[in-house]
Short mmCIF file of N, CA, C and O in Angstrom, two decimals:
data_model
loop_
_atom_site.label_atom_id
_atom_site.label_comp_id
_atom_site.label_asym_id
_atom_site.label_seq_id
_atom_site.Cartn_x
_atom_site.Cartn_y
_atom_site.Cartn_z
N UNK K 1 35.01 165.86 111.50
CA UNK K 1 35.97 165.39 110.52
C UNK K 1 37.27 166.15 110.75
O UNK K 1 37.32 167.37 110.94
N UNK K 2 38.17 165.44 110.74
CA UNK K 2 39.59 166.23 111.54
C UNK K 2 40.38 166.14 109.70
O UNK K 2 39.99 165.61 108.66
N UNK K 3 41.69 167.02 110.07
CA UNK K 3 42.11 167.74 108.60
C UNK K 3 42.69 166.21 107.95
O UNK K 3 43.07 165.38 108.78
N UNK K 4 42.73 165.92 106.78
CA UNK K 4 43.65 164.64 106.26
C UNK K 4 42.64 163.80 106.02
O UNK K 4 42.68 163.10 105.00
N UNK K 5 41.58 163.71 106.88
CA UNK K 5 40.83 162.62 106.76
C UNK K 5 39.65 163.49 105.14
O UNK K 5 39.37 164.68 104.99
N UNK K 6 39.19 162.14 104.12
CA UNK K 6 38.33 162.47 102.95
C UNK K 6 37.30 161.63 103.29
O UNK K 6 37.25 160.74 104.13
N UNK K 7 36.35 162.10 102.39
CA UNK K 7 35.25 161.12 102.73
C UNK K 7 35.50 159.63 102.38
O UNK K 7 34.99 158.80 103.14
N UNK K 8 36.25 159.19 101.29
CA UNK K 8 36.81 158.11 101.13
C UNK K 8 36.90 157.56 102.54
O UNK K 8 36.14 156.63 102.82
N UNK K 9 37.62 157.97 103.33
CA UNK K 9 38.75 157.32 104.47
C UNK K 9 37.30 156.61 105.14
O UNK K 9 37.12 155.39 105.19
N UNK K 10 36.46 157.50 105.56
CA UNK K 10 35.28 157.43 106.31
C UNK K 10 34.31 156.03 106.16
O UNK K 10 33.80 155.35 107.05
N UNK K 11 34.24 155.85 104.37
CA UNK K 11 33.22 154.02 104.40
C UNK K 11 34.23 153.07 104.92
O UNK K 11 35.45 153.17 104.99
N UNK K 12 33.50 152.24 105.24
CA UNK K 12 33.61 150.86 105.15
C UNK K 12 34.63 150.35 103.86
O UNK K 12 34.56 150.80 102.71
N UNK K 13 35.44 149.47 104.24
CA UNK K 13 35.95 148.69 102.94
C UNK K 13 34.86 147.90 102.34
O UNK K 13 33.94 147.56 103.08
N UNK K 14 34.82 147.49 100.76
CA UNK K 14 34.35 146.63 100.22
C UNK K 14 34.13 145.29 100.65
O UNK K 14 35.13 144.58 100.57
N UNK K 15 33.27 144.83 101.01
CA UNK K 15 33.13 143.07 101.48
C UNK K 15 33.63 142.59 100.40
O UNK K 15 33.06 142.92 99.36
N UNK K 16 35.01 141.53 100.29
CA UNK K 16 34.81 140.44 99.53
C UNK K 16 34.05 139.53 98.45
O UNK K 16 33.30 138.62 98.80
N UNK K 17 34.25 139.77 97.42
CA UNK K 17 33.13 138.74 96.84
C UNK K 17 33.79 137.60 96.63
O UNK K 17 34.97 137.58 96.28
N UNK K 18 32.91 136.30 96.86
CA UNK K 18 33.25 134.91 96.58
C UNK K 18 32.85 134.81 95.10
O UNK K 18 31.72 135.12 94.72
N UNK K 19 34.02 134.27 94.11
CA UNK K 19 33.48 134.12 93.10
C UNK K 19 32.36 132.69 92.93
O UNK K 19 32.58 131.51 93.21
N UNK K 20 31.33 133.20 92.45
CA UNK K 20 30.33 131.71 92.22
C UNK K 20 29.65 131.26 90.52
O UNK K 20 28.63 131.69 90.00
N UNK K 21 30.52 130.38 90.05
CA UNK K 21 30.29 130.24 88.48
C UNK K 21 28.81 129.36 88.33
O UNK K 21 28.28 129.23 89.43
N UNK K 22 28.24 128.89 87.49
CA UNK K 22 26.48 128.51 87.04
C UNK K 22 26.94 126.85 87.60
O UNK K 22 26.08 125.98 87.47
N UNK K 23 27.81 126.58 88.00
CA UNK K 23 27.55 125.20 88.94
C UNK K 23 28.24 125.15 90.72
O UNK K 23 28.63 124.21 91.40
N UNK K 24 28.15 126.46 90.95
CA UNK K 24 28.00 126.49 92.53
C UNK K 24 29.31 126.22 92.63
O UNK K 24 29.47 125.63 93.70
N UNK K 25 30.47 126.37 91.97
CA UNK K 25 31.79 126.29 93.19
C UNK K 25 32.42 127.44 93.33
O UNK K 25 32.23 128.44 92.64
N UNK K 26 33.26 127.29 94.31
CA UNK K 26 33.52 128.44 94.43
C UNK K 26 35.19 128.56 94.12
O UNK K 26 35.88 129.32 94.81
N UNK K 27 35.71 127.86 93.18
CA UNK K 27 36.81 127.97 92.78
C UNK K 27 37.12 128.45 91.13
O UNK K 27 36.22 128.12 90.35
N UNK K 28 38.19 129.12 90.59
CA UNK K 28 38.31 129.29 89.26
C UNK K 28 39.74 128.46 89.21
O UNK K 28 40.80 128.66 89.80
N UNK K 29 39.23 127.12 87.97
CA UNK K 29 40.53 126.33 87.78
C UNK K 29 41.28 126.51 86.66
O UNK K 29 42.12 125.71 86.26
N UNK K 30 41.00 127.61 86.14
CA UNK K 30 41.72 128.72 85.08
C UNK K 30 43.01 129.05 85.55
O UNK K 30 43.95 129.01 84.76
N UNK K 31 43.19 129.40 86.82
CA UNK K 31 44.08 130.47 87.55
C UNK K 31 44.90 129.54 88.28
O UNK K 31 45.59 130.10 89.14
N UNK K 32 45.04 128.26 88.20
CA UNK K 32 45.97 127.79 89.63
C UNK K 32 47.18 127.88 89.42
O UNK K 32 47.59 128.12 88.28
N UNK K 33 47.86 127.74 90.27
CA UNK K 33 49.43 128.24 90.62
C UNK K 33 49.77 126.68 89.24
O UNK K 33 49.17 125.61 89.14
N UNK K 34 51.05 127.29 88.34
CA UNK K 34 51.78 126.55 87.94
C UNK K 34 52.99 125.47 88.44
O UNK K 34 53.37 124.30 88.48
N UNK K 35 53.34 127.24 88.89
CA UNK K 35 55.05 126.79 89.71
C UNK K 35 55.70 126.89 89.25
O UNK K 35 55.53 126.75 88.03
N UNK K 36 57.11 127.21 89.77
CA UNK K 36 58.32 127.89 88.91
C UNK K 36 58.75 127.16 87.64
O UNK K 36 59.11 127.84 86.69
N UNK K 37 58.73 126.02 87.57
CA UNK K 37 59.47 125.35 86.39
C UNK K 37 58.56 125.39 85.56
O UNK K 37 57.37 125.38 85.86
N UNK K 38 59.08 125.47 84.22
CA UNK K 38 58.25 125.46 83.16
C UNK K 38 59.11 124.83 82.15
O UNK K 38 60.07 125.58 82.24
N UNK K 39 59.40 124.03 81.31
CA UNK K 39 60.29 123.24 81.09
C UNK K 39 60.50 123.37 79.55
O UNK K 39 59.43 123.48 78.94
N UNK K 40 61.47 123.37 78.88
CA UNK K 40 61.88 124.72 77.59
C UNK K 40 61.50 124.13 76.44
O UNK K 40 61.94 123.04 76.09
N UNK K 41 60.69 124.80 75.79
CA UNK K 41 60.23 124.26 73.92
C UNK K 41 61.23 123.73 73.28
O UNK K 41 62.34 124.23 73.48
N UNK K 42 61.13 122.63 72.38
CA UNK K 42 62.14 122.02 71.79
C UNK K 42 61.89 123.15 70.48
O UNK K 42 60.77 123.33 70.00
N UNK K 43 63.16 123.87 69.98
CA UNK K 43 63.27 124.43 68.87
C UNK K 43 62.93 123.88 67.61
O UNK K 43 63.43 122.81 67.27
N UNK K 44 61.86 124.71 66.64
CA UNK K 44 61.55 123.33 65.11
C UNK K 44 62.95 124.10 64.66
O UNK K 44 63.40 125.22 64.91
N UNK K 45 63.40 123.02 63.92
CA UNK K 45 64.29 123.23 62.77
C UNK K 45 63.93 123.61 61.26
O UNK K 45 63.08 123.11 60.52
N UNK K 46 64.85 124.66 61.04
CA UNK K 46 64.37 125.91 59.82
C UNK K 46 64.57 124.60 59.02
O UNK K 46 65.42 123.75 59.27
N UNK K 47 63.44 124.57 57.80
CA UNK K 47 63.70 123.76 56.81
C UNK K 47 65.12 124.32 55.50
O UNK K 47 65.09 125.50 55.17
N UNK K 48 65.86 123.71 55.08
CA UNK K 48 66.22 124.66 53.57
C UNK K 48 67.64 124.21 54.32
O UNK K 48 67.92 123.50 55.29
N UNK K 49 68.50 125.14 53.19
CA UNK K 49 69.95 125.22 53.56
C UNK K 49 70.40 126.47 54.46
O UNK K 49 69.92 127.58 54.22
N UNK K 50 71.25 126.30 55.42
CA UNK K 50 71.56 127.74 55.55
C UNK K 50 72.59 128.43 55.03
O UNK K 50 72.74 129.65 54.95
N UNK K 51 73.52 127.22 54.56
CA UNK K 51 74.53 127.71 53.23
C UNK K 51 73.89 128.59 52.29
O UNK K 51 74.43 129.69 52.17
N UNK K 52 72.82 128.35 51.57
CA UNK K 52 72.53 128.63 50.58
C UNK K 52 71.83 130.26 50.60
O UNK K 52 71.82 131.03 49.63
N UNK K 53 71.23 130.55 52.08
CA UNK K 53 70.84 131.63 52.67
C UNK K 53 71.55 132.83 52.84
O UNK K 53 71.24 134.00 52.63
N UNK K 54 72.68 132.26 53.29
CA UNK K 54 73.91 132.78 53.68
C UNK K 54 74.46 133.28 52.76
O UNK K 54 74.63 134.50 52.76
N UNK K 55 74.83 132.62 51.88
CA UNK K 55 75.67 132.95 50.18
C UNK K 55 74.74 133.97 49.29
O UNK K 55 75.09 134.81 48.46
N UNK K 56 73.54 133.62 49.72
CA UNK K 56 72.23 134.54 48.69
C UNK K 56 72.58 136.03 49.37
O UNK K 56 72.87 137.01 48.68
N UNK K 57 72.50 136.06 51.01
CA UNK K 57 72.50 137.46 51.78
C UNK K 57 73.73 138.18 51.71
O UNK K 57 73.73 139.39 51.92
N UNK K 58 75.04 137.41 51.36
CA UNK K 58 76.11 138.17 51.28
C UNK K 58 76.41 138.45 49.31
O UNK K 58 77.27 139.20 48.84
N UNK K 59 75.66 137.82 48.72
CA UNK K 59 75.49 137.95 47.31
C UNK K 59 74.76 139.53 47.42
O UNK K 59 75.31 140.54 46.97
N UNK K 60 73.45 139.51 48.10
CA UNK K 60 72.33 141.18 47.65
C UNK K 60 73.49 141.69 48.09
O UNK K 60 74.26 142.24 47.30
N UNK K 61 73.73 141.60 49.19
CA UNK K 61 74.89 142.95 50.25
C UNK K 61 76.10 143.48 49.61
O UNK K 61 76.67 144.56 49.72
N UNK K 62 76.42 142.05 48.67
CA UNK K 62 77.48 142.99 47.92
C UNK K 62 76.98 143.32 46.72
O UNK K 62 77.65 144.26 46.30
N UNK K 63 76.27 143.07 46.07
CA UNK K 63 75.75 143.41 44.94
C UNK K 63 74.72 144.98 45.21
O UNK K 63 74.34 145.54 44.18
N UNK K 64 74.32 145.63 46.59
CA UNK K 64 74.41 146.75 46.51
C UNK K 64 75.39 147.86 46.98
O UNK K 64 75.35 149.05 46.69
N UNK K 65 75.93 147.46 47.48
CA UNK K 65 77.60 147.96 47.51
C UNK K 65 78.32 148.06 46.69
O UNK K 65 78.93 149.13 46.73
N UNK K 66 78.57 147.45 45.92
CA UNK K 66 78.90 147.65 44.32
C UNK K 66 78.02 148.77 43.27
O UNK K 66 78.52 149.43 42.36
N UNK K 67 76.64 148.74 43.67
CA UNK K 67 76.24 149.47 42.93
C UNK K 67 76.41 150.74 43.01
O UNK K 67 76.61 151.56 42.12
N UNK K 68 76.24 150.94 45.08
CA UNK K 68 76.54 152.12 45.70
C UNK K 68 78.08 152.98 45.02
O UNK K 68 78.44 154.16 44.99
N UNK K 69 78.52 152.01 44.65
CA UNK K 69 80.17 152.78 44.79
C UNK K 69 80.14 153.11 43.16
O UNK K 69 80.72 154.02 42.57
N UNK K 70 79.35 152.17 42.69
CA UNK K 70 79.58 152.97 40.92
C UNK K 70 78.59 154.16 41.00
O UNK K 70 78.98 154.94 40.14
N UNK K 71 77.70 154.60 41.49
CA UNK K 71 77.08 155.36 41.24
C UNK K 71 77.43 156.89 41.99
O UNK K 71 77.02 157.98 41.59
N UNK K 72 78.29 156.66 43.18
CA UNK K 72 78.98 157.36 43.71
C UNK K 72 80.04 157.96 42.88
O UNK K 72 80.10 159.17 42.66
N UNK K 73 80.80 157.16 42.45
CA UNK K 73 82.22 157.11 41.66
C UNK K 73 81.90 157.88 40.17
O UNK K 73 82.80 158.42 39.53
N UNK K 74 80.88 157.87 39.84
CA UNK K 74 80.57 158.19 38.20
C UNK K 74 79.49 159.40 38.47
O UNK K 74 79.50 160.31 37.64
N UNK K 75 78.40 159.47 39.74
CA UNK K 75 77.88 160.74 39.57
C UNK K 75 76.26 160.67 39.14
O UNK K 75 75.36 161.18 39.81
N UNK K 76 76.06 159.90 37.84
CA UNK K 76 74.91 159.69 36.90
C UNK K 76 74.04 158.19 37.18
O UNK K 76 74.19 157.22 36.44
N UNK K 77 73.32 158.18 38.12
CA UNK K 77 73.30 156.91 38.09
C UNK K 77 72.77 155.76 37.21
O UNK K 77 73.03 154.60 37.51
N UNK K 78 71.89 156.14 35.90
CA UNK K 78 71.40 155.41 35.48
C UNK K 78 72.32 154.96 34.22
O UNK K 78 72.08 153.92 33.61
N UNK K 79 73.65 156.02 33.81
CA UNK K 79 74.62 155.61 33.14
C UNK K 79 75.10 154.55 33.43
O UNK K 79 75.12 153.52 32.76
N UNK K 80 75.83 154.87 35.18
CA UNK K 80 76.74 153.73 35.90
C UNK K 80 75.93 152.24 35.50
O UNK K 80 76.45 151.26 34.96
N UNK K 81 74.65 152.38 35.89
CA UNK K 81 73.88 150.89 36.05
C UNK K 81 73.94 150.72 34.67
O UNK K 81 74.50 149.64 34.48
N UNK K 82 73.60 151.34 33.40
CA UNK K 82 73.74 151.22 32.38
C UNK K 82 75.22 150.21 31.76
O UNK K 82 75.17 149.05 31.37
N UNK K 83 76.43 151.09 31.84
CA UNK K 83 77.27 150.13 31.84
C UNK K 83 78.08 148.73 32.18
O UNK K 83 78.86 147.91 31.70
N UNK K 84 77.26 149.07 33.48
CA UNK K 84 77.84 147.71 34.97
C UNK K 84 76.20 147.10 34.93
O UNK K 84 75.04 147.53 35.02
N UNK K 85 76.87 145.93 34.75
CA UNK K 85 75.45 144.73 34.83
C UNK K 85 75.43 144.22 35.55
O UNK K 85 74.41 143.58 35.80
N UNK K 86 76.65 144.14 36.45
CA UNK K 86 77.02 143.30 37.35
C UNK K 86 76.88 143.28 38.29
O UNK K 86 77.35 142.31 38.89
N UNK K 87 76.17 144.32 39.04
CA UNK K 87 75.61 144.60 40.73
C UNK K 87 73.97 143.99 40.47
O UNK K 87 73.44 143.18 41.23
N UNK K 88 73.34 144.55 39.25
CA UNK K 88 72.18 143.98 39.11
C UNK K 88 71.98 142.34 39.38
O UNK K 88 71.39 141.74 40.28
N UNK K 89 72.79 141.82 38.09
CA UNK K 89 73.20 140.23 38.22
C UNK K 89 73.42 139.48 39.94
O UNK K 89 72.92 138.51 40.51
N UNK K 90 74.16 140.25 40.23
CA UNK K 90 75.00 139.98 41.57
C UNK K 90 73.61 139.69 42.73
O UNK K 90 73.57 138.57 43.24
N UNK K 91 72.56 140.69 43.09
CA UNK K 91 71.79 140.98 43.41
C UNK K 91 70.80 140.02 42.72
O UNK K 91 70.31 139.41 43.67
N UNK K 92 70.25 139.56 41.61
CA UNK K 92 69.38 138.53 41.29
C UNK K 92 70.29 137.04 41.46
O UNK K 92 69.76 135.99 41.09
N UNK K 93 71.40 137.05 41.91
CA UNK K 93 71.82 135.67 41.89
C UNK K 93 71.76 135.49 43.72
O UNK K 93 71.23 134.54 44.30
N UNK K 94 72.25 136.32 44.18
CA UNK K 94 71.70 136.40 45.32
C UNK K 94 69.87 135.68 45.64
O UNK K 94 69.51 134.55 45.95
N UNK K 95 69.15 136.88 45.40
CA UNK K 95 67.98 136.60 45.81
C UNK K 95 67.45 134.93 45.40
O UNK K 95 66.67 134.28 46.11
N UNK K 96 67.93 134.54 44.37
CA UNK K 96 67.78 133.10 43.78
C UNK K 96 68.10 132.46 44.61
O UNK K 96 67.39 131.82 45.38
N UNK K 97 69.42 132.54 44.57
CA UNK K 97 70.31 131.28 46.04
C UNK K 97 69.43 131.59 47.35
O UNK K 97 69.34 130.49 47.89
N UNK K 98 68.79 132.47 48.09
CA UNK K 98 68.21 132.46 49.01
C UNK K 98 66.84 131.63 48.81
O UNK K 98 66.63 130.65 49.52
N UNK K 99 66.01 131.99 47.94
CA UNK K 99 65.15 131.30 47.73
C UNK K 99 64.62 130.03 47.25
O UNK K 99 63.55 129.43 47.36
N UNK K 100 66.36 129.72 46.37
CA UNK K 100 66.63 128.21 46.84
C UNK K 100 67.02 127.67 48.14
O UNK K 100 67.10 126.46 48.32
N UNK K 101 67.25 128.48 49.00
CA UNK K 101 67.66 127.80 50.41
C UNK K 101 67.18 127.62 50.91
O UNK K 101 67.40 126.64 51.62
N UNK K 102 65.84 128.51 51.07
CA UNK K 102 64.96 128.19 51.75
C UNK K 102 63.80 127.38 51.62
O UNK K 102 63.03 127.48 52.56
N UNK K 103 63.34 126.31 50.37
CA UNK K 103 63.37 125.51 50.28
C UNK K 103 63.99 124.30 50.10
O UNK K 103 63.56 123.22 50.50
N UNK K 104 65.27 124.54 49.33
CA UNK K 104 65.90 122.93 49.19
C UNK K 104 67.08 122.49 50.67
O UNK K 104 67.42 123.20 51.61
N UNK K 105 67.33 121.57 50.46
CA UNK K 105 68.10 121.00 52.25
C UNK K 105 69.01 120.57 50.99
O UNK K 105 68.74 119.85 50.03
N UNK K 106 70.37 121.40 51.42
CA UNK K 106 71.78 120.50 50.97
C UNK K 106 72.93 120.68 52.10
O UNK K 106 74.02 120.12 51.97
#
């Protein structure tokens, strides 16, 4: 045995196995070549409005931004929310309009 060489190097390669399934062929028609093209899913269309989605998501976004800045601005937060109803409101009129959008189509 000269240096480099392992016993690995030394067997035989593995013979080949033919695959053979319970009716004797010797092919798997699972696996055959497709081929490059594959030709592109038609997109489903979102049911609902997306107006209405849209108007709901920029409704929460400002309605916690608003809240952010009173509670910043005043310090106390359950005062701020206390006085200002209006980020709360803002924020449930939001989530409404979204969840009308996403069922109704206008």
């Amino acid at each position: 045995m000269e240096m480099g060489e392992s016993v690995f190097m030394l067997q035989d390669p593995l013979p080949k196995r033919e695959y053979k399934d319970d009716w004797q062929t010797s092919s798997r028609e699972g696996y055959e070549d497709r081929g490059a093209f594959r030709p592109m899913r038609t997109r489903e269309k979102q049911q609902g409005s997306s107006i209405l989605r849209t108007l709901g998501a920029i409704a929460i976004v400002g309605g916690i931004f608003w809240g952010v800045y009173l509670i910043t601005r005043g310090g106390n937060m359950i005062d701020a929310l206390q006085a200002n109803h209006g980020p709360i409101a803002i924020i449930a009129l939001g989530m409404i309009s979204s969840l009308l959008g996403k069922f109704l189509r206008i």
